[in-house]
């Protein structure tokens, strides 16, 4: 990260603890711009990784499932972790952008990280709304510039989350950040084609490679179980 993810001005390193503009936590070290936007090293590293996957060469960059699978294979991504609330919308944003969707990738990725960081772990079981599905709503809000005061796109954002929750709720639990993230990007890509006319590419089948790492894997009940 050489430029501020918020305002694009140049940044310098600081050891002074400050409130991160992305995760909201007081942290150090990190980088700060002339406007005072501080971004902690964890958030800067994550955003850099997301943008690296988004801007990589290859026909599969139009495929949010392929982008998501690549992100899940990064060595510091745990089996289950709230970071999936960011990975799902980030993969969608990258594929949408590469498929001709009108969005500023850099600014959009900043918003995906900033909003996704605020969705805590366990919302699937404790709030009745999986964080990856909320990520579909975050993605939809970012690409349509929606706020709580918007009219038609307000509905689209909530319908995107609802569509994902409907599909994953029907499958049942327990939680799996891989299963719900794959479901989210697949369901949302189809939703975007239907409502916004932007066609991302999708694989014929999704095969999860993480089952052996997941003690609660629902195996044959999961549409992506392949071992
Ligand atoms: Zn700034
Ligand atoms: Zn942070």
PDB file of C-alpha atoms and ligand atoms in Angstrom, residues 20 23 40 43, ligand 2:
ATOM      1  CA  UNK A  20      -7.795   2.354  11.621  1.00  0.00           C
ATOM      2  CA  UNK A  23     -11.358  -1.924  10.742  1.00  0.00           C
ATOM      3  CA  UNK A  40      -3.333  -0.679  10.183  1.00  0.00           C
ATOM      4  CA  UNK A  43      -6.067  -4.147   6.820  1.00  0.00           C
TER       5      UNK A  43
HETATM    6 ZN1  LIG B   2      -7.398  -2.061  10.374  1.00  0.00          ZN
END
